[in-house]
Amino acid sequence: MKQGLKAVDDFAIAADRGAVAPNALVNVLFHSLYENQEQLANRDLAPNQNVTVADFRGFVEEMLENGYTVVSPAQIDAGLSPGRRYLTITFDDGYFNNMLALDVLDQFRVPATFFVSTDHVQQNKAFWWDAFSRELTRSGVSPDRQKSEIEQLKGLTPEKIDAYLCQRFGHAVLKPCGDIDRPFTPRELGRFALNPWVHVGNHTRDHAILTNCTPAEMVDQITVCQNALADLVGYRPVAIAYPNGNCSPAAVHAAVAAGLRVGFTVAPRPPRLPLDSDSRMLLGRFFFHGGQDIRRQCRLFGARFVPSHALKTMMQSA
Ligand SMILES: [Zn+2]
């Protein structure tokens, strides 16, 4: 199935002659960054996008060669002129390892936006999916089974997930295993945000999947994060990345009420320009994967029609 889709995607890009659609805003999502392949071999890591600094550098270089202008959320909010290609580089969650992006951002002089769940930073709490996966690996559970167990927990609120993990594995479970998986400390995040290429965004206070929340809980999740970021980095962000990409009209409403003006999901769909205020709160994003053909991935991000992306969008909205 996967191989078949890959061939159909390749056919579609070839038919497009690799042309990047103008009037496009391509948003790409990263989570952790790793120094090198050796770090990726660490058995404590949960399955992830496996992106090394070299992969990230290759991605930025390729997108710049393809004529993209890299923008910040404030530039999106101010309005992007049609007829050009824009790119937003985003990192979710607030991993300390995102420090590794700085050399690349400085080298190419491009902005990136880092969406932070502030309770994790303030409590030095591991991200639950990393902790859960680590424990399951230790118990010999296969990666596929881990994925389905993680998906099941995503139906719960953050408090219930934490309680479940502590009950099953003990209270130390949410302690990060080291620099490789921990969040920023408050002090580190404050210094990181001083870099001129770094923009910080809202990712809720403790990574709540907003569609599991009541409207009052949504407001709490978003506004507590806004206030914490004002303390930690000195400003209230204009952008939010909805945790897990899950969004609803009520979630958008809560975000707008908290002063947010740009919102990111994980629908693999580049929005067309110019953006209206509704589409600005529901921008799609693509995942970039390390260890895979960089040029091909970048072409898929910019292509006019990608069959596997259309299929994924249909499944997400089903
Ligand atoms: Zn996240």
mmCIF file with all atom_site columns, N, CA and C and ligand atoms in Angstrom, residues 29 31 92-93 115 117 127 129 203 207 241-245 285, ligand 1:
data_model
loop_
_atom_site.group_PDB
_atom_site.id
_atom_site.type_symbol
_atom_site.label_atom_id
_atom_site.label_alt_id
_atom_site.label_comp_id
_atom_site.label_asym_id
_atom_site.label_entity_id
_atom_site.label_seq_id
_atom_site.pdbx_PDB_ins_code
_atom_site.Cartn_x
_atom_site.Cartn_y
_atom_site.Cartn_z
_atom_site.occupancy
_atom_site.B_iso_or_equiv
_atom_site.pdbx_formal_charge
_atom_site.auth_seq_id
_atom_site.auth_comp_id
_atom_site.auth_asym_id
_atom_site.auth_atom_id
_atom_site.pdbx_PDB_model_num
ATOM   1  N  N  . LEU A 1 29  ? 6.741  20.868 9.876  1.00 0.00 ? 29  LEU A N  1
ATOM   2  C  CA . LEU A 1 29  ? 6.762  20.573 11.315 1.00 0.00 ? 29  LEU A CA 1
ATOM   3  C  C  . LEU A 1 29  ? 7.896  19.633 11.693 1.00 0.00 ? 29  LEU A C  1
ATOM   4  N  N  . HIS A 1 31  ? 9.982  18.103 15.431 1.00 0.00 ? 31  HIS A N  1
ATOM   5  C  CA . HIS A 1 31  ? 9.887  17.995 16.896 1.00 0.00 ? 31  HIS A CA 1
ATOM   6  C  C  . HIS A 1 31  ? 11.315 18.033 17.461 1.00 0.00 ? 31  HIS A C  1
ATOM   7  N  N  . ASP A 1 92  ? 7.562  21.714 17.415 1.00 0.00 ? 92  ASP A N  1
ATOM   8  C  CA . ASP A 1 92  ? 6.558  21.611 18.479 1.00 0.00 ? 92  ASP A CA 1
ATOM   9  C  C  . ASP A 1 92  ? 7.132  21.039 19.770 1.00 0.00 ? 92  ASP A C  1
ATOM   10 N  N  . ASP A 1 93  ? 6.538  21.437 20.863 1.00 0.00 ? 93  ASP A N  1
ATOM   11 C  CA . ASP A 1 93  ? 6.648  20.850 22.204 1.00 0.00 ? 93  ASP A CA 1
ATOM   12 C  C  . ASP A 1 93  ? 7.595  21.594 23.154 1.00 0.00 ? 93  ASP A C  1
ATOM   13 N  N  . PHE A 1 115 ? 6.943  26.018 19.252 1.00 0.00 ? 115 PHE A N  1
ATOM   14 C  CA . PHE A 1 115 ? 5.698  25.974 20.029 1.00 0.00 ? 115 PHE A CA 1
ATOM   15 C  C  . PHE A 1 115 ? 5.934  25.184 21.310 1.00 0.00 ? 115 PHE A C  1
ATOM   16 N  N  . SER A 1 117 ? 4.903  23.825 25.240 1.00 0.00 ? 117 SER A N  1
ATOM   17 C  CA . SER A 1 117 ? 3.937  23.499 26.306 1.00 0.00 ? 117 SER A CA 1
ATOM   18 C  C  . SER A 1 117 ? 4.596  23.899 27.627 1.00 0.00 ? 117 SER A C  1
ATOM   19 N  N  . PHE A 1 127 ? 7.886  14.419 28.142 1.00 0.00 ? 127 PHE A N  1
ATOM   20 C  CA . PHE A 1 127 ? 6.667  14.327 27.335 1.00 0.00 ? 127 PHE A CA 1
ATOM   21 C  C  . PHE A 1 127 ? 6.146  12.892 27.454 1.00 0.00 ? 127 PHE A C  1
ATOM   22 N  N  . TRP A 1 129 ? 4.467  10.771 25.768 1.00 0.00 ? 129 TRP A N  1
ATOM   23 C  CA . TRP A 1 129 ? 4.611  9.751  24.719 1.00 0.00 ? 129 TRP A CA 1
ATOM   24 C  C  . TRP A 1 129 ? 6.022  9.195  24.714 1.00 0.00 ? 129 TRP A C  1
ATOM   25 N  N  . HIS A 1 203 ? 1.607  26.253 22.745 1.00 0.00 ? 203 HIS A N  1
ATOM   26 C  CA . HIS A 1 203 ? 1.299  24.831 22.468 1.00 0.00 ? 203 HIS A CA 1
ATOM   27 C  C  . HIS A 1 203 ? 0.494  24.261 23.643 1.00 0.00 ? 203 HIS A C  1
ATOM   28 N  N  . HIS A 1 207 ? 0.097  20.412 26.861 1.00 0.00 ? 207 HIS A N  1
ATOM   29 C  CA . HIS A 1 207 ? -0.094 19.602 25.664 1.00 0.00 ? 207 HIS A CA 1
ATOM   30 C  C  . HIS A 1 207 ? -1.448 18.898 25.651 1.00 0.00 ? 207 HIS A C  1
ATOM   31 N  N  . ALA A 1 241 ? 0.121  26.275 17.913 1.00 0.00 ? 241 ALA A N  1
ATOM   32 C  CA . ALA A 1 241 ? 0.056  24.993 17.212 1.00 0.00 ? 241 ALA A CA 1
ATOM   33 C  C  . ALA A 1 241 ? -0.833 24.119 18.090 1.00 0.00 ? 241 ALA A C  1
ATOM   34 N  N  . TYR A 1 242 ? -1.952 23.689 17.548 1.00 0.00 ? 242 TYR A N  1
ATOM   35 C  CA . TYR A 1 242 ? -2.883 22.866 18.325 1.00 0.00 ? 242 TYR A CA 1
ATOM   36 C  C  . TYR A 1 242 ? -2.223 21.511 18.590 1.00 0.00 ? 242 TYR A C  1
ATOM   37 N  N  . PRO A 1 243 ? -2.107 21.087 19.870 1.00 0.00 ? 243 PRO A N  1
ATOM   38 C  CA . PRO A 1 243 ? -1.439 19.811 20.145 1.00 0.00 ? 243 PRO A CA 1
ATOM   39 C  C  . PRO A 1 243 ? -2.061 18.649 19.362 1.00 0.00 ? 243 PRO A C  1
ATOM   40 N  N  . ASN A 1 244 ? -1.198 17.841 18.781 1.00 0.00 ? 244 ASN A N  1
ATOM   41 C  CA . ASN A 1 244 ? -1.605 16.710 17.946 1.00 0.00 ? 244 ASN A CA 1
ATOM   42 C  C  . ASN A 1 244 ? -2.337 17.184 16.685 1.00 0.00 ? 244 ASN A C  1
ATOM   43 N  N  . GLY A 1 245 ? -2.389 18.486 16.473 1.00 0.00 ? 245 GLY A N  1
ATOM   44 C  CA . GLY A 1 245 ? -3.087 19.037 15.305 1.00 0.00 ? 245 GLY A CA 1
ATOM   45 C  C  . GLY A 1 245 ? -4.601 19.084 15.449 1.00 0.00 ? 245 GLY A C  1
ATOM   46 N  N  . ARG A 1 285 ? 0.192  21.711 7.996  1.00 0.00 ? 285 ARG A N  1
ATOM   47 C  CA . ARG A 1 285 ? 1.653  21.533 8.086  1.00 0.00 ? 285 ARG A CA 1
ATOM   48 C  C  . ARG A 1 285 ? 2.045  20.146 7.581  1.00 0.00 ? 285 ARG A C  1
HETATM 49 ZN ZN . ZN  B 2 .   ? 3.036  18.625 20.362 1.00 0.00 ? 1   ZN  B ZN 1
#
